[in-house]
mmCIF file of the C-alpha atoms, coordinates in Angstrom:
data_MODEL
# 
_entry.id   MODEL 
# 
loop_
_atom_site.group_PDB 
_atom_site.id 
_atom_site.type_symbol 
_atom_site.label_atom_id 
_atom_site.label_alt_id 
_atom_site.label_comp_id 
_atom_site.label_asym_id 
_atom_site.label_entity_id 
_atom_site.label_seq_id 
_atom_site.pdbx_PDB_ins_code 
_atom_site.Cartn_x 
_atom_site.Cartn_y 
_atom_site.Cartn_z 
_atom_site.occupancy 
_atom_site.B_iso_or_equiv 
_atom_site.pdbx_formal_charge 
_atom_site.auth_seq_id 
_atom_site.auth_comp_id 
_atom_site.auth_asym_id 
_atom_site.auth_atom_id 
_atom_site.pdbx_PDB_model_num 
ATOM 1   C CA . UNK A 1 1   ? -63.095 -79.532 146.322 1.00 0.00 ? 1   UNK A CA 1 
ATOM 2   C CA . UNK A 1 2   ? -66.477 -77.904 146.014 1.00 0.00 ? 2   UNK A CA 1 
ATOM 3   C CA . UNK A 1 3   ? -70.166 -79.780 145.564 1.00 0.00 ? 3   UNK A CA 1 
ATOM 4   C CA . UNK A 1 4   ? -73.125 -78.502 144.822 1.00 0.00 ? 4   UNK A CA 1 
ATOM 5   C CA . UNK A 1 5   ? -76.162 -79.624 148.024 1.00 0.00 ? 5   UNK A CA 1 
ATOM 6   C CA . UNK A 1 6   ? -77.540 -82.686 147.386 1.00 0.00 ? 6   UNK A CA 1 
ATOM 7   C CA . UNK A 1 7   ? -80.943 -81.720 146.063 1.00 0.00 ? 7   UNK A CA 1 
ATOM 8   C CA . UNK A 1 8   ? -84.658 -84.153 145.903 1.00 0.00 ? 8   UNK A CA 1 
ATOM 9   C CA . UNK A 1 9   ? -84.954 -86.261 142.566 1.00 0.00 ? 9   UNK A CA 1 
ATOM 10  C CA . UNK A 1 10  ? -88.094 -84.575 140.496 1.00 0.00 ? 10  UNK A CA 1 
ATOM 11  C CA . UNK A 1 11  ? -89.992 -85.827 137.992 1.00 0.00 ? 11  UNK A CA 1 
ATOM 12  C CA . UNK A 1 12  ? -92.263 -82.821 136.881 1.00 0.00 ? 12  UNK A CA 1 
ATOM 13  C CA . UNK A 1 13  ? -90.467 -80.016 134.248 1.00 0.00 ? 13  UNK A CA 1 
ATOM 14  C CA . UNK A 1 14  ? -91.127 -77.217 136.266 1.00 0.00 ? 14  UNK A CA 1 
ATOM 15  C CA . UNK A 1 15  ? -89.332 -78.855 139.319 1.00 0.00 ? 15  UNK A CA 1 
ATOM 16  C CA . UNK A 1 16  ? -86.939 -79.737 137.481 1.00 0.00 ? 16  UNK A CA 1 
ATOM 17  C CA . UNK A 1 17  ? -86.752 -75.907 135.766 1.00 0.00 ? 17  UNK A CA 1 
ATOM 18  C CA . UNK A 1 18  ? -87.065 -74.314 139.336 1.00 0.00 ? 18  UNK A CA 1 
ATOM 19  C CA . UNK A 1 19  ? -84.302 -76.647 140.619 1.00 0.00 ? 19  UNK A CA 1 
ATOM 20  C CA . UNK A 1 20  ? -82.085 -75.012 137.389 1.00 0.00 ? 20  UNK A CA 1 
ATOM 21  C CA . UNK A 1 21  ? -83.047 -71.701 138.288 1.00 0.00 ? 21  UNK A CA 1 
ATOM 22  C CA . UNK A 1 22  ? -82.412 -71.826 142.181 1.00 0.00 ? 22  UNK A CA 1 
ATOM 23  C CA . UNK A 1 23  ? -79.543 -70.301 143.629 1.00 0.00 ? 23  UNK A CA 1 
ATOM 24  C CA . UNK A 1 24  ? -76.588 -72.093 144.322 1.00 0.00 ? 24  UNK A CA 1 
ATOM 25  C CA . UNK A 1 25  ? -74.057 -72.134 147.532 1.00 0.00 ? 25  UNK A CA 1 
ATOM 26  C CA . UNK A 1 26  ? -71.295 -74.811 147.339 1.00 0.00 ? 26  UNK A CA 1 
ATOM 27  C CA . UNK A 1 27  ? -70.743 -76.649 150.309 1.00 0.00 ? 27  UNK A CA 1 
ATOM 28  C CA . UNK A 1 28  ? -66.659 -77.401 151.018 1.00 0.00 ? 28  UNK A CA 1 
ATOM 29  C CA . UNK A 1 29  ? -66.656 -81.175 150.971 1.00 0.00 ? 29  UNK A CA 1 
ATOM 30  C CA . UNK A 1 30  ? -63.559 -81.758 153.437 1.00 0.00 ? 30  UNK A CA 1 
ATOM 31  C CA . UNK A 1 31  ? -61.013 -79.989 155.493 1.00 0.00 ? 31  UNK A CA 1 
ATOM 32  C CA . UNK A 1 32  ? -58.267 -79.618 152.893 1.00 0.00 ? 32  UNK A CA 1 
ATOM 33  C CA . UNK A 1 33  ? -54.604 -80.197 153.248 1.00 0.00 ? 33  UNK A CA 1 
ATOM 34  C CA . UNK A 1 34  ? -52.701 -77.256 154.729 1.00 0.00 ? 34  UNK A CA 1 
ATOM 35  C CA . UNK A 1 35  ? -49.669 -75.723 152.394 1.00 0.00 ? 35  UNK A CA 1 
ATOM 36  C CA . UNK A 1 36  ? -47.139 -76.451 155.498 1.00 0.00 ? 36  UNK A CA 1 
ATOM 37  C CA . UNK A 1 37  ? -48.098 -80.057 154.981 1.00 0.00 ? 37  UNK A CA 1 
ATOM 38  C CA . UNK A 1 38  ? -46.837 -79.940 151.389 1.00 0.00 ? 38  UNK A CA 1 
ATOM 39  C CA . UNK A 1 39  ? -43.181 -81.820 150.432 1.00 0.00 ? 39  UNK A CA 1 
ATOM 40  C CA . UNK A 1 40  ? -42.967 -81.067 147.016 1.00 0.00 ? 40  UNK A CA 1 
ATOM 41  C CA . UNK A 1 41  ? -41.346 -77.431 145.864 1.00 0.00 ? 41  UNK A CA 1 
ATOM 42  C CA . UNK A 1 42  ? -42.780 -74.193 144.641 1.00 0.00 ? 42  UNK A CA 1 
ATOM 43  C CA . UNK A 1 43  ? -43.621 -74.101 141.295 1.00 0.00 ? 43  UNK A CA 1 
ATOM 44  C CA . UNK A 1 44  ? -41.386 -71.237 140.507 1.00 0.00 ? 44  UNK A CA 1 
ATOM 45  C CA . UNK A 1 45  ? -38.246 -73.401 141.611 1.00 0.00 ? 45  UNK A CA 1 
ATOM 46  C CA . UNK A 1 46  ? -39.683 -76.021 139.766 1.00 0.00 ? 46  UNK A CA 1 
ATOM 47  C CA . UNK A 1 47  ? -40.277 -74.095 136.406 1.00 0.00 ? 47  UNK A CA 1 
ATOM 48  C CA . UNK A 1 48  ? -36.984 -72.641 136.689 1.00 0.00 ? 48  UNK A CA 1 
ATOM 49  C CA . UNK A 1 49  ? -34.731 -76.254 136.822 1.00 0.00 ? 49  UNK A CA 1 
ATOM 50  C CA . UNK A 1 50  ? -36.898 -77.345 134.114 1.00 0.00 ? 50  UNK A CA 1 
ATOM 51  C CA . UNK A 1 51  ? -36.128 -74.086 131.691 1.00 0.00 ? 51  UNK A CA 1 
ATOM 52  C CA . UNK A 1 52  ? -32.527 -74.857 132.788 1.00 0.00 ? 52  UNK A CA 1 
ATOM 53  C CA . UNK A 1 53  ? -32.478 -78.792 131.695 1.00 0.00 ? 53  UNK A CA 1 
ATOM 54  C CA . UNK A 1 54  ? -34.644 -77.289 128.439 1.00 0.00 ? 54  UNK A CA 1 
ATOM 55  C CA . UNK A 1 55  ? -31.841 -74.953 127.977 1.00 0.00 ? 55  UNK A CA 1 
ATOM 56  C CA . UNK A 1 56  ? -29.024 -77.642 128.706 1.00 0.00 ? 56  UNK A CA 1 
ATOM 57  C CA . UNK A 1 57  ? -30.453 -79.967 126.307 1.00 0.00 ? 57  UNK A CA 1 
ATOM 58  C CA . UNK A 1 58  ? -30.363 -77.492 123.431 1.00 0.00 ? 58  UNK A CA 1 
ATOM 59  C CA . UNK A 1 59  ? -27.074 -76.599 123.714 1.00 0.00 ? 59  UNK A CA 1 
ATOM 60  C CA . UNK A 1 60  ? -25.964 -79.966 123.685 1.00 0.00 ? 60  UNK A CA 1 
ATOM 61  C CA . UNK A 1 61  ? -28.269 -81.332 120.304 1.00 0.00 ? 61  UNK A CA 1 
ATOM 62  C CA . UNK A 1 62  ? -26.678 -77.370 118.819 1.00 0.00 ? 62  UNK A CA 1 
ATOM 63  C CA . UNK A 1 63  ? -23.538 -78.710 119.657 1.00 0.00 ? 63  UNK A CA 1 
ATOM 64  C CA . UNK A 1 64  ? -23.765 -82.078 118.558 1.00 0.00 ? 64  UNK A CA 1 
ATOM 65  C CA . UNK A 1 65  ? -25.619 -81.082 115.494 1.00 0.00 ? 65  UNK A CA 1 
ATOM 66  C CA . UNK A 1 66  ? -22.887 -78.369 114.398 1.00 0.00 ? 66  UNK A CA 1 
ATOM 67  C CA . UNK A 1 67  ? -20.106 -81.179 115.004 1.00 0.00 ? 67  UNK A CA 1 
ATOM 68  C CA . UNK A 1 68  ? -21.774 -83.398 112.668 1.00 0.00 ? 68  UNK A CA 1 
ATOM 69  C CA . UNK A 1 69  ? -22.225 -81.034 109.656 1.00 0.00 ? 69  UNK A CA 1 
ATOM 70  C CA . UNK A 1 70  ? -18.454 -79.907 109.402 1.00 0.00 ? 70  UNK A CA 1 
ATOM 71  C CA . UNK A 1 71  ? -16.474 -82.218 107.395 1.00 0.00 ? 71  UNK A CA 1 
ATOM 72  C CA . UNK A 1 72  ? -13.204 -83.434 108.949 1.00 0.00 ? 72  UNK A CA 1 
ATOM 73  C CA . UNK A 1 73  ? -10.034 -81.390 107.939 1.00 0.00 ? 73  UNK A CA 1 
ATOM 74  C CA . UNK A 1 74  ? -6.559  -82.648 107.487 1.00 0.00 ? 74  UNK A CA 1 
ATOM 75  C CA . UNK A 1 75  ? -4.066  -80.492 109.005 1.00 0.00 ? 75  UNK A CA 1 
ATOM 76  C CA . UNK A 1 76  ? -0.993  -80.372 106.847 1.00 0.00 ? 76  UNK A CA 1 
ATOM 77  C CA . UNK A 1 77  ? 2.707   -78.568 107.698 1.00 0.00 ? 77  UNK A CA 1 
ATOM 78  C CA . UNK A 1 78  ? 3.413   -75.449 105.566 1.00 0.00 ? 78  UNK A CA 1 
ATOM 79  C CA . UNK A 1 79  ? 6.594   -73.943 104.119 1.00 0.00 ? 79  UNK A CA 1 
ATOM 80  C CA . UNK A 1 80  ? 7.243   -70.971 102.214 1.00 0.00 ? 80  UNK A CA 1 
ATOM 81  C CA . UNK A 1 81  ? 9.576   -68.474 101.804 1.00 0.00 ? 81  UNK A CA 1 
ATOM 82  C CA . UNK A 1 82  ? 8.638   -64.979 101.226 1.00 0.00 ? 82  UNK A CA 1 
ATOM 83  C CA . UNK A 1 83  ? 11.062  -61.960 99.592  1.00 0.00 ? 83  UNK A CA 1 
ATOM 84  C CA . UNK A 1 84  ? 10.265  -59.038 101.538 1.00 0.00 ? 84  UNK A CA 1 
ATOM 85  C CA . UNK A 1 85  ? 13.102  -56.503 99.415  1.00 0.00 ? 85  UNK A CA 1 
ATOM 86  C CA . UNK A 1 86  ? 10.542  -54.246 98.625  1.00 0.00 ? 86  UNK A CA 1 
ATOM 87  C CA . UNK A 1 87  ? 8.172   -54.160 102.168 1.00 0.00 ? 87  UNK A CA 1 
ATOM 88  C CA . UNK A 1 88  ? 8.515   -50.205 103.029 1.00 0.00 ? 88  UNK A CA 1 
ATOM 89  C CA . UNK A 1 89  ? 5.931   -50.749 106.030 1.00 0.00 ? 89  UNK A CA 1 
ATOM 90  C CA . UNK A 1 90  ? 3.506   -48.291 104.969 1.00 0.00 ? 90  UNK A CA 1 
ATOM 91  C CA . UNK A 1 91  ? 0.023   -49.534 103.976 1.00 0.00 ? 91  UNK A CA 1 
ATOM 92  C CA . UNK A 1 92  ? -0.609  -51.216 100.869 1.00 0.00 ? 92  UNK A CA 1 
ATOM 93  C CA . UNK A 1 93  ? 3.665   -52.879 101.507 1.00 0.00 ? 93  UNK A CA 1 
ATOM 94  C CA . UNK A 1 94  ? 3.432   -55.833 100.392 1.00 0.00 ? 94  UNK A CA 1 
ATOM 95  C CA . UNK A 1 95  ? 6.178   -59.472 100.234 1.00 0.00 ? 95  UNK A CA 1 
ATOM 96  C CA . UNK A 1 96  ? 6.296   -61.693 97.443  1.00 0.00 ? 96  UNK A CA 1 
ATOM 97  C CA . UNK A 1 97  ? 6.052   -65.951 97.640  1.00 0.00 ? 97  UNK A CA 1 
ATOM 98  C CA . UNK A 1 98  ? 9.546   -67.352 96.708  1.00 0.00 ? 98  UNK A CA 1 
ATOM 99  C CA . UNK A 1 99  ? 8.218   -70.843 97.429  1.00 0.00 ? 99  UNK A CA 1 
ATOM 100 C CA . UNK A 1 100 ? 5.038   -72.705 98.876  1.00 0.00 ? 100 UNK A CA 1 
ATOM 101 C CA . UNK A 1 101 ? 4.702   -76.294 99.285  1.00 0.00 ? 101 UNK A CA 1 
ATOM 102 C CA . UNK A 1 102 ? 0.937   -75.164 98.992  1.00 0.00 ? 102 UNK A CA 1 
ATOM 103 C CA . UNK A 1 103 ? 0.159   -75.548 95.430  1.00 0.00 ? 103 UNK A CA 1 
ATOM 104 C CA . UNK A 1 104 ? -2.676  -73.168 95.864  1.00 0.00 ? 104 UNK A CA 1 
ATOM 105 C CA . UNK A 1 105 ? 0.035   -70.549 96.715  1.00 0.00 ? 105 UNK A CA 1 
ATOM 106 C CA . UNK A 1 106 ? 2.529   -70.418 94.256  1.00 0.00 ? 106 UNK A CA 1 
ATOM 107 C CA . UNK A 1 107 ? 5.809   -68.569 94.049  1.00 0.00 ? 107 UNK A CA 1 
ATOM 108 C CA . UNK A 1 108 ? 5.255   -65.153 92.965  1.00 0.00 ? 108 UNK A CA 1 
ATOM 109 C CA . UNK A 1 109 ? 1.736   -64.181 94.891  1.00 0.00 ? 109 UNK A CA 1 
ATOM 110 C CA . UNK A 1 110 ? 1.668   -61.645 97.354  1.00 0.00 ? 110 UNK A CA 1 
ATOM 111 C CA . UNK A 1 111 ? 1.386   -60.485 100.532 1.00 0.00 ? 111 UNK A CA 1 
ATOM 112 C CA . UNK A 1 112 ? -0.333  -57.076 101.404 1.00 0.00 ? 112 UNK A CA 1 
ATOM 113 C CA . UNK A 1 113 ? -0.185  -55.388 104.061 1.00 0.00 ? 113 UNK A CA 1 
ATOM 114 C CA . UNK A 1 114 ? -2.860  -53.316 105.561 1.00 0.00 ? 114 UNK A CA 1 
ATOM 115 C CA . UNK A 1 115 ? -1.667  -51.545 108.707 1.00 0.00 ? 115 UNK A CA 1 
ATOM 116 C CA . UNK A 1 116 ? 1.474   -49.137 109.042 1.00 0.00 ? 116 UNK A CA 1 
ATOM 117 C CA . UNK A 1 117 ? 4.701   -50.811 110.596 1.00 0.00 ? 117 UNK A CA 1 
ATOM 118 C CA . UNK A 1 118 ? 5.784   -49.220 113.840 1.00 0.00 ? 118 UNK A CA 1 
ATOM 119 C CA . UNK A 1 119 ? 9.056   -49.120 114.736 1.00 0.00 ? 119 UNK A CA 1 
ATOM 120 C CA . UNK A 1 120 ? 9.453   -52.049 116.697 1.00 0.00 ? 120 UNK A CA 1 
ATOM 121 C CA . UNK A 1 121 ? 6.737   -54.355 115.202 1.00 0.00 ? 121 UNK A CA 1 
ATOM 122 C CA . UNK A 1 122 ? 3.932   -54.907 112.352 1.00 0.00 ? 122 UNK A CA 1 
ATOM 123 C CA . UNK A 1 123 ? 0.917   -56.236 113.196 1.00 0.00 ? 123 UNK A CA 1 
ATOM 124 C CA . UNK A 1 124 ? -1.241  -56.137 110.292 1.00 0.00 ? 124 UNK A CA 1 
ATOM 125 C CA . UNK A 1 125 ? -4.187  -57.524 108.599 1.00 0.00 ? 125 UNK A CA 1 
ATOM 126 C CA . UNK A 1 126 ? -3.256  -59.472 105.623 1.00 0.00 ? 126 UNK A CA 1 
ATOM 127 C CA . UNK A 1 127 ? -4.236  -60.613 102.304 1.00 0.00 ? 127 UNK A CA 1 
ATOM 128 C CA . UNK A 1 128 ? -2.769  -63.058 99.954  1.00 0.00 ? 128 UNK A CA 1 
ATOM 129 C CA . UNK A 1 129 ? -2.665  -62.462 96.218  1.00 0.00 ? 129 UNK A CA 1 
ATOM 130 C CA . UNK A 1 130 ? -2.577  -65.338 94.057  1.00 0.00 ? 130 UNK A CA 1 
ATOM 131 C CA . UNK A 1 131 ? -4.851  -63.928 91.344  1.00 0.00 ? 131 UNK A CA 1 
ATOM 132 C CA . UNK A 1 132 ? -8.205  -62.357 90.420  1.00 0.00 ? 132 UNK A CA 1 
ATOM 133 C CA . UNK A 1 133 ? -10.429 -64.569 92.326  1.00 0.00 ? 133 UNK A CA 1 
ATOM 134 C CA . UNK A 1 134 ? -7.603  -66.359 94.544  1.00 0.00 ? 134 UNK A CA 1 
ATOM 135 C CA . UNK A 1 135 ? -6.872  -64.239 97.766  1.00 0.00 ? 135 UNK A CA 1 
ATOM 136 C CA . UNK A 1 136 ? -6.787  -65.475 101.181 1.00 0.00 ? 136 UNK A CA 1 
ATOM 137 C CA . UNK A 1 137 ? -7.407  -63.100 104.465 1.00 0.00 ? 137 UNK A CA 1 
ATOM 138 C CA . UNK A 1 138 ? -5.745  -63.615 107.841 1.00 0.00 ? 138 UNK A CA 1 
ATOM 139 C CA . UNK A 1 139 ? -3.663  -61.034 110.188 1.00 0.00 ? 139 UNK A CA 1 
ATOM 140 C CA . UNK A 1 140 ? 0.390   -61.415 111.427 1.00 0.00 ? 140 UNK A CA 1 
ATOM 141 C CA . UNK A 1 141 ? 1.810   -59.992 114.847 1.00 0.00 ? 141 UNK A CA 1 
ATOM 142 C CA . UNK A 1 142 ? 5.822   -59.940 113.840 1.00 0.00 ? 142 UNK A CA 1 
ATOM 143 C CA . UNK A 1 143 ? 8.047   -58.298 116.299 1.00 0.00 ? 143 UNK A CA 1 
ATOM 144 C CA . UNK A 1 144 ? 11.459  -56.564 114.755 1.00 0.00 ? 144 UNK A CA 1 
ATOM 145 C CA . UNK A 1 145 ? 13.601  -56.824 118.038 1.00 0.00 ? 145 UNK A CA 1 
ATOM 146 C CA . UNK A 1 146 ? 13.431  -60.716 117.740 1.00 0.00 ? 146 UNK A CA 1 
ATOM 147 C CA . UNK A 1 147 ? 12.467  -60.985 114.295 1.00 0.00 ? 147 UNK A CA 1 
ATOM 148 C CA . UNK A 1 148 ? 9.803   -63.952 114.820 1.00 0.00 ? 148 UNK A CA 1 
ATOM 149 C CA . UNK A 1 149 ? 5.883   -63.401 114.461 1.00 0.00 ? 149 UNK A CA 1 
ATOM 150 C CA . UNK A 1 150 ? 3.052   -65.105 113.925 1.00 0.00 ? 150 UNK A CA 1 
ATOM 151 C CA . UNK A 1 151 ? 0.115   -65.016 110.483 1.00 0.00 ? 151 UNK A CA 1 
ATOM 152 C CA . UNK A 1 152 ? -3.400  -66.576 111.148 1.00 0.00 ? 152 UNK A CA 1 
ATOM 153 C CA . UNK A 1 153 ? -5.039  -67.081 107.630 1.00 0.00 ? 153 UNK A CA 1 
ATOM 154 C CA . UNK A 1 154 ? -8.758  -67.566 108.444 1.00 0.00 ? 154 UNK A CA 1 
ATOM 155 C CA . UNK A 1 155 ? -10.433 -68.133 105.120 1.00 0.00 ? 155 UNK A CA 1 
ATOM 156 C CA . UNK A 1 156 ? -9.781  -67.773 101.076 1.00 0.00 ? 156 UNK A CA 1 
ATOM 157 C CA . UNK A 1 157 ? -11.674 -67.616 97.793  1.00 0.00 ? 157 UNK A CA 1 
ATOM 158 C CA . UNK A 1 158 ? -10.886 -69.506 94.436  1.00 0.00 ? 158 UNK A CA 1 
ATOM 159 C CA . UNK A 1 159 ? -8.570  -71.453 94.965  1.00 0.00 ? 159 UNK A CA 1 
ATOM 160 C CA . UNK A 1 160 ? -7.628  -70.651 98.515  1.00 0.00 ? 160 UNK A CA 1 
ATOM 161 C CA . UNK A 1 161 ? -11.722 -70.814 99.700  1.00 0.00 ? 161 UNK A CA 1 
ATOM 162 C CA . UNK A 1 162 ? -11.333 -72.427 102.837 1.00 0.00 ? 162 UNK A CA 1 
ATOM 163 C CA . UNK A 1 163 ? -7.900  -72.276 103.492 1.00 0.00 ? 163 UNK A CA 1 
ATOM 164 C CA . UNK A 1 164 ? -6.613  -71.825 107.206 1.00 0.00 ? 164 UNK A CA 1 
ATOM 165 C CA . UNK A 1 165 ? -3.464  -71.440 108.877 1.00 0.00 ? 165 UNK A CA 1 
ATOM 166 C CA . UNK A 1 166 ? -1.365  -70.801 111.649 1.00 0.00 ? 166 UNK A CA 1 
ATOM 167 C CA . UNK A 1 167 ? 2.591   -70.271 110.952 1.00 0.00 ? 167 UNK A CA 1 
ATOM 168 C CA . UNK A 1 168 ? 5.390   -68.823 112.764 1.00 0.00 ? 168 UNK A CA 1 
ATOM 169 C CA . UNK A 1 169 ? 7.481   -66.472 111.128 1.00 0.00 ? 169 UNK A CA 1 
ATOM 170 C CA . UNK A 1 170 ? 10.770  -65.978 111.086 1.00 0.00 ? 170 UNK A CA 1 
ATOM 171 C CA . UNK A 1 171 ? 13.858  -64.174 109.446 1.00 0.00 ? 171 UNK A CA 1 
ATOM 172 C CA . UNK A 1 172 ? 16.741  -66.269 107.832 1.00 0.00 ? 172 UNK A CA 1 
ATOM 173 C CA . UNK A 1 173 ? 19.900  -66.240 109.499 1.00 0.00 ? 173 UNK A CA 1 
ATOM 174 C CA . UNK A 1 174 ? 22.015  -66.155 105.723 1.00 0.00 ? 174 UNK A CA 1 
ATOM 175 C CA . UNK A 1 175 ? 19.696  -64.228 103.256 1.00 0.00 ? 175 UNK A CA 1 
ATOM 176 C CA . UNK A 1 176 ? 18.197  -60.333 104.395 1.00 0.00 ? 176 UNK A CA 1 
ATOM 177 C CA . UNK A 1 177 ? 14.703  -59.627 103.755 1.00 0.00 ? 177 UNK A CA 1 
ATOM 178 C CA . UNK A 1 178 ? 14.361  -63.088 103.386 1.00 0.00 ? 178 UNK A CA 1 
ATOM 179 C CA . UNK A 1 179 ? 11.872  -64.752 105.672 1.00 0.00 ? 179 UNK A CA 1 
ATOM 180 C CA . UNK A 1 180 ? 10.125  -68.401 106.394 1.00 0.00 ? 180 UNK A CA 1 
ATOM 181 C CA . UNK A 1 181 ? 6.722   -69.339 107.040 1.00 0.00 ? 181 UNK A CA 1 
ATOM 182 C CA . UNK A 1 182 ? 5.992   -72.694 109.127 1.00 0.00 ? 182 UNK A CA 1 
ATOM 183 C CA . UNK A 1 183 ? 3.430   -73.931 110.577 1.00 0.00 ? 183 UNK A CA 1 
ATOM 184 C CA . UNK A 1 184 ? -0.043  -75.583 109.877 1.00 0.00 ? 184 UNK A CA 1 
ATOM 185 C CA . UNK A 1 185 ? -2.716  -75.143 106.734 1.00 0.00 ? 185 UNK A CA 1 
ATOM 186 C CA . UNK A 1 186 ? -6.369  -77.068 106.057 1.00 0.00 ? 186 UNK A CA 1 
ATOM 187 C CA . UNK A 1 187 ? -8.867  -76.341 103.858 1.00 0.00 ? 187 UNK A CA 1 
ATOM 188 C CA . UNK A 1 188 ? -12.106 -76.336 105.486 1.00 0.00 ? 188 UNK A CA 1 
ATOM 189 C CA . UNK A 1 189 ? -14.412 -78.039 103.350 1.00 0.00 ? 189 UNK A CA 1 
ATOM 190 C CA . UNK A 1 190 ? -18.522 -77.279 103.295 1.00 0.00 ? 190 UNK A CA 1 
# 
């Protein structure tokens, strides 16, 4: 540290005035410390671990926040069958909902198509036609050699707003152009 020089106590104003206007030199008061006899670390290092706890913390409050504001789903199993006599595989083919255990998707909606079929597989963006208002989105990855694929529904409207699902397709061994949907469906609610 730095201290002014001791100066003489005055009584009188204009001592004490020339005393105010007097130049000045500060005196060091002590040897100080050298920087090799520091422990601690730089302050860069130490800035940088504390942005990274900062930056640790807020993910985890995010997180925990984000967990706590979505309402718990119940995962149920879905089953429908789905006529598929008049799928041509160009875009705009669609199937049509025999039967749903979903009541949400009942038998007669439909299944569009948006992607051309190739000749080995379709894998196609989807949507779900209940009725105006109702429709659900998701894509399905079938393969024709094998004739089992997979549809992802992600979300809905109307009656199908919030509706997920995962389901493995398949063809039926008895009826052609006949196939089954199984899987997994939730509504995701809030």
């Amino acid at each position: 540290m730095w201290e002014l020089p001791i100066m003489k106590r005055s009584t009188s104003a204009a001592n004490k005035l020339r005393a105010a206007q007097m130049s000045v030199t500060p005196v060091p008061r002590a040897t100080e410390a050298s920087m090799a006899a520091r422990t601690g670390l730089p302050k860069s290092v130490l800035g940088l671990v504390t942005g990274v706890v900062l930056l640790a913390a807020l993910g985890f409050s995010v997180s925990a926040a984000s967990s706590q504001n979505q309402a718990p789903r119940e995962t149920k199993p879905f089953h429908g069958t789905k006529d598929c006599s008049g799928f041509t595989g160009l875009v705009g083919a669609f199937c049509t909902f025999r039967s749903s255990n979903v009541k949400a998707v009942k038998a007669g909606s439909r299944i569009f198509y948006f992607q051309l079929a190739s000749k080995t597989a379709l894998d196609s963006d989807i949507v779900i036609y209940v009725g105006p208002g109702t429709v659900a989105t998701g894509h399905c990855l079938l393969r024709f050699a094998n004739g089992v694929g997979l549809c992802t529904i992600s979300d809905g409207t109307g009656k199908l707003a919030g509706f997920q699902a995962r389901l493995r397709v398949t063809a039926d061994s008895s009826i052609p152009k006949l196939w089954h949907w199984d899987g997994t469906y939730s509504f995701k609610q809030g």
